[in-house]
Short mmCIF file of C-alpha atoms in Angstrom, two decimals:
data_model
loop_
_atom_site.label_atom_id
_atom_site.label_comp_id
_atom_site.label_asym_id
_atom_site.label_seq_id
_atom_site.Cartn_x
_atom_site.Cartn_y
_atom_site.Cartn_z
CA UNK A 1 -56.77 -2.72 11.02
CA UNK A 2 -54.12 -0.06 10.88
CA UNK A 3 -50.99 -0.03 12.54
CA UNK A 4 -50.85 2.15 15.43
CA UNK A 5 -47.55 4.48 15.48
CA UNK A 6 -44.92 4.25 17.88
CA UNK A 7 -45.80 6.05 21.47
CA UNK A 8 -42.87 8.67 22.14
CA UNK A 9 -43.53 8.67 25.77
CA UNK A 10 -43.05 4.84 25.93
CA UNK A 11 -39.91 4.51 23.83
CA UNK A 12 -38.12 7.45 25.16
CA UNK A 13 -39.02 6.01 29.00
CA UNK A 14 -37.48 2.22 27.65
CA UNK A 15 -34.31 4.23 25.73
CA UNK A 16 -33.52 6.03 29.18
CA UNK A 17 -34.17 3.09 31.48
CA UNK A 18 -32.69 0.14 29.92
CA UNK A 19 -30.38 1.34 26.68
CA UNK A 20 -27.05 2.75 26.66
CA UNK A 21 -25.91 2.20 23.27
CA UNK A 22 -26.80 1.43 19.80
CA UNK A 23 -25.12 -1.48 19.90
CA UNK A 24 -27.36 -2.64 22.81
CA UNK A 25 -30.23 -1.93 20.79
CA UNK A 26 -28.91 -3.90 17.91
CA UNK A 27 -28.76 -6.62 20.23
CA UNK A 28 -31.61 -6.60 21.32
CA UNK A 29 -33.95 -6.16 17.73
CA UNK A 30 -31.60 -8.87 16.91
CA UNK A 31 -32.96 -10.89 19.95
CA UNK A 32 -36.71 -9.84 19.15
CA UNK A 33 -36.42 -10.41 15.50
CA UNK A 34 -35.12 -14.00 16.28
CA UNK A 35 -37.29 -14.90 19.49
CA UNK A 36 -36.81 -18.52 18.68
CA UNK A 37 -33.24 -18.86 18.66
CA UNK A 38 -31.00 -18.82 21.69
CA UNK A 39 -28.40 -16.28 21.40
CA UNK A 40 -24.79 -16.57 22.72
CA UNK A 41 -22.01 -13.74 23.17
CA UNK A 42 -20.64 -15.39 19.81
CA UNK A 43 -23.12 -15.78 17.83
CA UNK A 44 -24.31 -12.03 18.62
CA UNK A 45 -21.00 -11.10 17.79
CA UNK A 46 -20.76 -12.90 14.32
CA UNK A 47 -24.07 -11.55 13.31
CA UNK A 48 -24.00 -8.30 14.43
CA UNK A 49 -19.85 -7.64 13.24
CA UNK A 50 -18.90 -6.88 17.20
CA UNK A 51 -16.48 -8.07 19.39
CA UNK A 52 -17.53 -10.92 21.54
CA UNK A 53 -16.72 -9.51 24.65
CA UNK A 54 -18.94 -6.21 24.20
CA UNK A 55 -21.42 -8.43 22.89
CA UNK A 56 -21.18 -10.56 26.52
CA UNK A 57 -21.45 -7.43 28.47
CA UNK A 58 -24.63 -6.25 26.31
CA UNK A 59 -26.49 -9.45 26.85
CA UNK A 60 -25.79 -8.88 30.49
CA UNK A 61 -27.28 -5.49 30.70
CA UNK A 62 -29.83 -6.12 28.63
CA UNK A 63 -30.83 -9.02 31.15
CA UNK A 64 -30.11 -7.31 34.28
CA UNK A 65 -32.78 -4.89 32.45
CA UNK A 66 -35.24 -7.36 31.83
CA UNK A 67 -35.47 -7.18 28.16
CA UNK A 68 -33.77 -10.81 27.53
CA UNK A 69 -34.05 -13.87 29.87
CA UNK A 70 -31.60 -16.76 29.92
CA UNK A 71 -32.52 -19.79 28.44
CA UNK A 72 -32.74 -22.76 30.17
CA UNK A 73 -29.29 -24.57 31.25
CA UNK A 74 -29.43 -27.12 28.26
CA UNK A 75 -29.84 -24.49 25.62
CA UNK A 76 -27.04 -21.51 26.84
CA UNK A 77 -27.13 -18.14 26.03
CA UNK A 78 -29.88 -15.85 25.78
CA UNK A 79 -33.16 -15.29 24.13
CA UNK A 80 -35.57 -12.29 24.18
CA UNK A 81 -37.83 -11.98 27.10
CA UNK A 82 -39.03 -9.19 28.32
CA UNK A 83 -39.87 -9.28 32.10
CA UNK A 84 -42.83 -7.18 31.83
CA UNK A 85 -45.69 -6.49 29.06
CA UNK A 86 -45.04 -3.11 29.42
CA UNK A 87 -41.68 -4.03 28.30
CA UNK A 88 -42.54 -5.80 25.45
CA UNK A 89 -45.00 -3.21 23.93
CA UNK A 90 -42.32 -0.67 24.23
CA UNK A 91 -39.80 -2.84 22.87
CA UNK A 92 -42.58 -3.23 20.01
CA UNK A 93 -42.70 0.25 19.54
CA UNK A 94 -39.31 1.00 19.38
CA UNK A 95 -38.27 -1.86 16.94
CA UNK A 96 -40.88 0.29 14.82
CA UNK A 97 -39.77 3.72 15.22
CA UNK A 98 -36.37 2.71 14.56
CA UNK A 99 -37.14 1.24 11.36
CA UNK A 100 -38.98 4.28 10.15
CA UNK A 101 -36.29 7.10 11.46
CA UNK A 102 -33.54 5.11 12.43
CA UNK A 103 -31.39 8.76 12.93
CA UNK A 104 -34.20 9.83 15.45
CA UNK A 105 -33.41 6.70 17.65
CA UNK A 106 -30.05 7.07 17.67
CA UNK A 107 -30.57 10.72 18.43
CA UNK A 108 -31.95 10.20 21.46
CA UNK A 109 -29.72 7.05 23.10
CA UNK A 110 -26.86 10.34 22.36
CA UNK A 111 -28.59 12.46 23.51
CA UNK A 112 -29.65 10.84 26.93
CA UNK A 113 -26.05 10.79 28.38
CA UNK A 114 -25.13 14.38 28.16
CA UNK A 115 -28.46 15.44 30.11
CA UNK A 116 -27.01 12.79 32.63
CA UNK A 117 -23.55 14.75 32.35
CA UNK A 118 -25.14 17.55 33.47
CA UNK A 119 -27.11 16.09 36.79
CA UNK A 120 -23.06 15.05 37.36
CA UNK A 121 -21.58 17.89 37.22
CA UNK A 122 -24.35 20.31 39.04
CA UNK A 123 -24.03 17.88 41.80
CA UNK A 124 -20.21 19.25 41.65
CA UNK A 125 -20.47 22.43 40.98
CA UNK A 126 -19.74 24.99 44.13
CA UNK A 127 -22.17 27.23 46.10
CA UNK A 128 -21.48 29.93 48.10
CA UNK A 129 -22.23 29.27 51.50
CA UNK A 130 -24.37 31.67 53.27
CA UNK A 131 -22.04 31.72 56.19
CA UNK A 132 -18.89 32.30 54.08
CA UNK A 133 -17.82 35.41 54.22
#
């Protein structure tokens, strides 16, 4: 049966929702790739050449996002879970796309903050008041 290609709509909704960085993404392919291993701060941070304490608050955001769980209390750490199987088919599809164009990925996690710049600073920007005069 042939492999179907990744969905743009789905991976560009998961990239917006639930990654801010490539180095949440690598944690989390790193997660998927190795579902059966629980995954601590350090042990991210060994594998994946990071600092332990960016690695800590990636596991928490990727958690709080539903993409990893916890693991139990006797095992610590983290494995990769995600809470829905929406989720987990998107997370599919991007661990695909990103190993076919890698640049394209990481084109749009970049590319996602300056459009969020921009709701910012409209939400700043000044408007003449009818009533001024």
């Amino acid at each position: 049966m042939p492999r179907q290609k990744a969905s743009q709509p789905e991976v560009t909704a998961l990239l917006s929702q639930h990654i801010s960085s490539v180095e949440e993404l690598e944690i989390l392919l790193l997660l998927r790739r190795r579902a059966d291993r629980c995954w601590d701060a350090a042990a991210v941070a060994e594998e994946l050449r990071t600092s332990e304490s960016s690695a800590a608050k990636r596991l928490g955001d990727l958690c709080a996002g539903g993409l990893v769980e916890e693991a139990e209390a006797s095992d610590r750490g983290f494995r990769y879970g995600p809470g829905s199987a929406w989720k987990r088919a998107a997370v599919d599809q991007l661990a695909e796309l990103y190993a076919e164009a890698p640049f394209r990925v990481i084109d749009m996690i970049f590319a996602k903050p300056i459009a969020n710049l921009r709701v910012y600073a409209d939400a700043f920007r000044y408007r003449k008041d009818d009533s001024d005069g």
